[in-house]
Amino acid sequence: AVVSTQSTGGGGLVRIEQQIESSRLNADQSLNAAFKDIDNLMIKGKEMVALAERIAQKLSDVKTQGDETVELKSHLLSIGISNPVTRETHGTGTSYHKSLGSELAKMLRKPLQEAGGVLSVSEVYCRYNRARGIQLVSPEDVVNACKTLTPEHHGMELKRFSSGVLVVEGDNFKSIMDNLLQTIKANDCCSALSLSNITSIPLLLAKERLQAAEQHGIICRDETDDGIFFYENLFCLT
């Protein structure tokens, strides 16, 4: 009986080891298949970018463009950045980051306008890499590229709010503050949450805009049991 128990136990261990090995082999096969799919996706992605570039080039060669041609070209451009800046084509260090900054500024003009003139760097990072397709850049490179932005050359710049949040701000800061003040006056007062809902901007940016306006003396706060509300600063009118 003792021998039989040991034999059964040994067989049980062997079976467990076989199951572990089988699971490992299945996992390896799944990983290999996944990486193969990623490689195929990258190849197809490069082919699609090359195709978009060829079509865009042919469209640019056409001297007279009808409405349909112009619309098609705009769709192609919306695919993303057709020929993104890379270290291989633009070197390294400051030169690379300046080239990234110029490319970033062109891509951000419309999103900045739609967002009311301010975008957090984290959102800039996501939008930029989405537009670049498979040629992704690191968060550090995006921040360094943002540091090269100037209002004179790019119409935007990198700023750090008092809370430490980094944002890219357009050169239309005054119009942003004017719109903020008009929104507050139209609603008597605003909290960060109500401003976020009214203007359809992230709550974080709503807080930062209110703080920036307060620091510039445009608005003042009232801290109550129901929360913090901001009003037009009537003292600055006197």
PDB file of N, CA and C in Angstrom, residues 71-114:
ATOM      1  N   GLU A  71     -11.872  67.760 -51.170  1.00  0.00           N
ATOM      2  CA  GLU A  71     -12.415  67.017 -50.030  1.00  0.00           C
ATOM      3  C   GLU A  71     -11.620  65.745 -49.798  1.00  0.00           C
ATOM      4  N   LEU A  72     -11.278  65.041 -50.908  1.00  0.00           N
ATOM      5  CA  LEU A  72     -10.495  63.810 -50.780  1.00  0.00           C
ATOM      6  C   LEU A  72      -9.131  64.112 -50.180  1.00  0.00           C
ATOM      7  N   LYS A  73      -8.519  65.198 -50.633  1.00  0.00           N
ATOM      8  CA  LYS A  73      -7.206  65.568 -50.113  1.00  0.00           C
ATOM      9  C   LYS A  73      -7.282  65.875 -48.626  1.00  0.00           C
ATOM     10  N   SER A  74      -8.346  66.536 -48.200  1.00  0.00           N
ATOM     11  CA  SER A  74      -8.484  66.857 -46.775  1.00  0.00           C
ATOM     12  C   SER A  74      -8.640  65.583 -45.948  1.00  0.00           C
ATOM     13  N   HIS A  75      -9.321  64.576 -46.514  1.00  0.00           N
ATOM     14  CA  HIS A  75      -9.459  63.296 -45.809  1.00  0.00           C
ATOM     15  C   HIS A  75      -8.105  62.611 -45.679  1.00  0.00           C
ATOM     16  N   LEU A  76      -7.300  62.703 -46.735  1.00  0.00           N
ATOM     17  CA  LEU A  76      -5.979  62.087 -46.691  1.00  0.00           C
ATOM     18  C   LEU A  76      -5.105  62.760 -45.638  1.00  0.00           C
ATOM     19  N   LEU A  77      -5.187  64.074 -45.595  1.00  0.00           N
ATOM     20  CA  LEU A  77      -4.396  64.798 -44.612  1.00  0.00           C
ATOM     21  C   LEU A  77      -4.841  64.473 -43.192  1.00  0.00           C
ATOM     22  N   SER A  78      -6.123  64.145 -43.016  1.00  0.00           N
ATOM     23  CA  SER A  78      -6.637  63.844 -41.676  1.00  0.00           C
ATOM     24  C   SER A  78      -6.186  62.474 -41.186  1.00  0.00           C
ATOM     25  N   ILE A  79      -5.605  61.660 -42.110  1.00  0.00           N
ATOM     26  CA  ILE A  79      -5.095  60.357 -41.696  1.00  0.00           C
ATOM     27  C   ILE A  79      -4.018  60.535 -40.636  1.00  0.00           C
ATOM     28  N   GLY A  80      -3.253  61.611 -40.748  1.00  0.00           N
ATOM     29  CA  GLY A  80      -2.194  61.875 -39.786  1.00  0.00           C
ATOM     30  C   GLY A  80      -1.030  62.570 -40.458  1.00  0.00           C
ATOM     31  N   ILE A  81       0.112  62.572 -39.799  1.00  0.00           N
ATOM     32  CA  ILE A  81       1.315  63.186 -40.351  1.00  0.00           C
ATOM     33  C   ILE A  81       1.923  62.217 -41.339  1.00  0.00           C
ATOM     34  N   SER A  82       1.950  62.586 -42.613  1.00  0.00           N
ATOM     35  CA  SER A  82       2.353  61.647 -43.658  1.00  0.00           C
ATOM     36  C   SER A  82       3.842  61.344 -43.641  1.00  0.00           C
ATOM     37  N   ASN A  83       4.668  62.308 -43.266  1.00  0.00           N
ATOM     38  CA  ASN A  83       6.116  62.105 -43.273  1.00  0.00           C
ATOM     39  C   ASN A  83       6.705  62.643 -41.968  1.00  0.00           C
ATOM     40  N   PRO A  84       6.505  61.913 -40.864  1.00  0.00           N
ATOM     41  CA  PRO A  84       6.868  62.442 -39.543  1.00  0.00           C
ATOM     42  C   PRO A  84       8.365  62.627 -39.359  1.00  0.00           C
ATOM     43  N   VAL A  85       8.719  63.583 -38.501  1.00  0.00           N
ATOM     44  CA  VAL A  85      10.114  63.832 -38.151  1.00  0.00           C
ATOM     45  C   VAL A  85      10.654  62.653 -37.349  1.00  0.00           C
ATOM     46  N   THR A  86      11.854  62.180 -37.702  1.00  0.00           N
ATOM     47  CA  THR A  86      12.509  61.096 -36.975  1.00  0.00           C
ATOM     48  C   THR A  86      13.961  61.472 -36.713  1.00  0.00           C
ATOM     49  N   ARG A  87      14.596  60.742 -35.811  1.00  0.00           N
ATOM     50  CA  ARG A  87      16.013  61.000 -35.522  1.00  0.00           C
ATOM     51  C   ARG A  87      16.873  60.683 -36.737  1.00  0.00           C
ATOM     52  N   GLU A  88      16.427  59.711 -37.541  1.00  0.00           N
ATOM     53  CA  GLU A  88      17.196  59.334 -38.724  1.00  0.00           C
ATOM     54  C   GLU A  88      17.217  60.451 -39.762  1.00  0.00           C
ATOM     55  N   THR A  89      16.118  61.224 -39.843  1.00  0.00           N
ATOM     56  CA  THR A  89      16.028  62.270 -40.871  1.00  0.00           C
ATOM     57  C   THR A  89      16.404  63.655 -40.354  1.00  0.00           C
ATOM     58  N   HIS A  90      16.329  63.879 -39.038  1.00  0.00           N
ATOM     59  CA  HIS A  90      16.565  65.223 -38.506  1.00  0.00           C
ATOM     60  C   HIS A  90      17.592  65.261 -37.382  1.00  0.00           C
ATOM     61  N   GLY A  91      18.394  64.213 -37.249  1.00  0.00           N
ATOM     62  CA  GLY A  91      19.460  64.237 -36.263  1.00  0.00           C
ATOM     63  C   GLY A  91      18.962  64.045 -34.843  1.00  0.00           C
ATOM     64  N   THR A  92      19.776  64.469 -33.888  1.00  0.00           N
ATOM     65  CA  THR A  92      19.449  64.279 -32.471  1.00  0.00           C
ATOM     66  C   THR A  92      19.575  65.610 -31.725  1.00  0.00           C
ATOM     67  N   GLY A  93      19.255  65.568 -30.446  1.00  0.00           N
ATOM     68  CA  GLY A  93      19.434  66.741 -29.592  1.00  0.00           C
ATOM     69  C   GLY A  93      18.519  67.895 -29.941  1.00  0.00           C
ATOM     70  N   THR A  94      19.071  69.109 -29.838  1.00  0.00           N
ATOM     71  CA  THR A  94      18.286  70.328 -30.026  1.00  0.00           C
ATOM     72  C   THR A  94      17.670  70.409 -31.416  1.00  0.00           C
ATOM     73  N   SER A  95      18.438  70.029 -32.433  1.00  0.00           N
ATOM     74  CA  SER A  95      17.935  70.080 -33.811  1.00  0.00           C
ATOM     75  C   SER A  95      16.702  69.192 -33.985  1.00  0.00           C
ATOM     76  N   TYR A  96      16.771  68.013 -33.412  1.00  0.00           N
ATOM     77  CA  TYR A  96      15.648  67.068 -33.488  1.00  0.00           C
ATOM     78  C   TYR A  96      14.416  67.622 -32.786  1.00  0.00           C
ATOM     79  N   HIS A  97      14.608  68.182 -31.593  1.00  0.00           N
ATOM     80  CA  HIS A  97      13.475  68.695 -30.821  1.00  0.00           C
ATOM     81  C   HIS A  97      12.861  69.938 -31.472  1.00  0.00           C
ATOM     82  N   LYS A  98      13.694  70.762 -32.109  1.00  0.00           N
ATOM     83  CA  LYS A  98      13.154  71.917 -32.820  1.00  0.00           C
ATOM     84  C   LYS A  98      12.307  71.480 -34.009  1.00  0.00           C
ATOM     85  N   SER A  99      12.763  70.454 -34.718  1.00  0.00           N
ATOM     86  CA  SER A  99      11.991  69.926 -35.852  1.00  0.00           C
ATOM     87  C   SER A  99      10.686  69.308 -35.372  1.00  0.00           C
ATOM     88  N   LEU A 100      10.756  68.586 -34.251  1.00  0.00           N
ATOM     89  CA  LEU A 100       9.538  68.027 -33.654  1.00  0.00           C
ATOM     90  C   LEU A 100       8.585  69.143 -33.254  1.00  0.00           C
ATOM     91  N   GLY A 101       9.139  70.215 -32.681  1.00  0.00           N
ATOM     92  CA  GLY A 101       8.312  71.338 -32.247  1.00  0.00           C
ATOM     93  C   GLY A 101       7.572  71.988 -33.407  1.00  0.00           C
ATOM     94  N   SER A 102       8.258  72.175 -34.531  1.00  0.00           N
ATOM     95  CA  SER A 102       7.621  72.770 -35.716  1.00  0.00           C
ATOM     96  C   SER A 102       6.511  71.873 -36.242  1.00  0.00           C
ATOM     97  N   GLU A 103       6.781  70.568 -36.272  1.00  0.00           N
ATOM     98  CA  GLU A 103       5.770  69.612 -36.727  1.00  0.00           C
ATOM     99  C   GLU A 103       4.591  69.585 -35.756  1.00  0.00           C
ATOM    100  N   LEU A 104       4.895  69.625 -34.469  1.00  0.00           N
ATOM    101  CA  LEU A 104       3.872  69.610 -33.425  1.00  0.00           C
ATOM    102  C   LEU A 104       2.982  70.842 -33.520  1.00  0.00           C
ATOM    103  N   ALA A 105       3.587  72.009 -33.774  1.00  0.00           N
ATOM    104  CA  ALA A 105       2.825  73.261 -33.855  1.00  0.00           C
ATOM    105  C   ALA A 105       1.821  73.212 -35.006  1.00  0.00           C
ATOM    106  N   LYS A 106       2.229  72.672 -36.146  1.00  0.00           N
ATOM    107  CA  LYS A 106       1.323  72.571 -37.294  1.00  0.00           C
ATOM    108  C   LYS A 106       0.146  71.658 -36.973  1.00  0.00           C
ATOM    109  N   MET A 107       0.442  70.558 -36.284  1.00  0.00           N
ATOM    110  CA  MET A 107      -0.607  69.595 -35.957  1.00  0.00           C
ATOM    111  C   MET A 107      -1.575  70.129 -34.909  1.00  0.00           C
ATOM    112  N   LEU A 108      -1.076  71.017 -34.012  1.00  0.00           N
ATOM    113  CA  LEU A 108      -1.880  71.459 -32.869  1.00  0.00           C
ATOM    114  C   LEU A 108      -2.769  72.665 -33.148  1.00  0.00           C
ATOM    115  N   ARG A 109      -2.594  73.324 -34.273  1.00  0.00           N
ATOM    116  CA  ARG A 109      -3.334  74.576 -34.501  1.00  0.00           C
ATOM    117  C   ARG A 109      -4.840  74.385 -34.391  1.00  0.00           C
ATOM    118  N   LYS A 110      -5.364  73.410 -35.096  1.00  0.00           N
ATOM    119  CA  LYS A 110      -6.807  73.198 -35.067  1.00  0.00           C
ATOM    120  C   LYS A 110      -7.273  72.660 -33.710  1.00  0.00           C
ATOM    121  N   PRO A 111      -6.608  71.604 -33.149  1.00  0.00           N
ATOM    122  CA  PRO A 111      -7.031  71.121 -31.825  1.00  0.00           C
ATOM    123  C   PRO A 111      -6.980  72.197 -30.750  1.00  0.00           C
ATOM    124  N   LEU A 112      -5.957  73.070 -30.796  1.00  0.00           N
ATOM    125  CA  LEU A 112      -5.860  74.151 -29.810  1.00  0.00           C
ATOM    126  C   LEU A 112      -7.043  75.099 -29.926  1.00  0.00           C
ATOM    127  N   GLN A 113      -7.385  75.415 -31.163  1.00  0.00           N
ATOM    128  CA  GLN A 113      -8.513  76.321 -31.398  1.00  0.00           C
ATOM    129  C   GLN A 113      -9.806  75.716 -30.896  1.00  0.00           C
ATOM    130  N   GLU A 114      -9.995  74.421 -31.165  1.00  0.00           N
ATOM    131  CA  GLU A 114     -11.211  73.729 -30.738  1.00  0.00           C
ATOM    132  C   GLU A 114     -11.284  73.601 -29.220  1.00  0.00           C
TER     133      GLU A 114
END
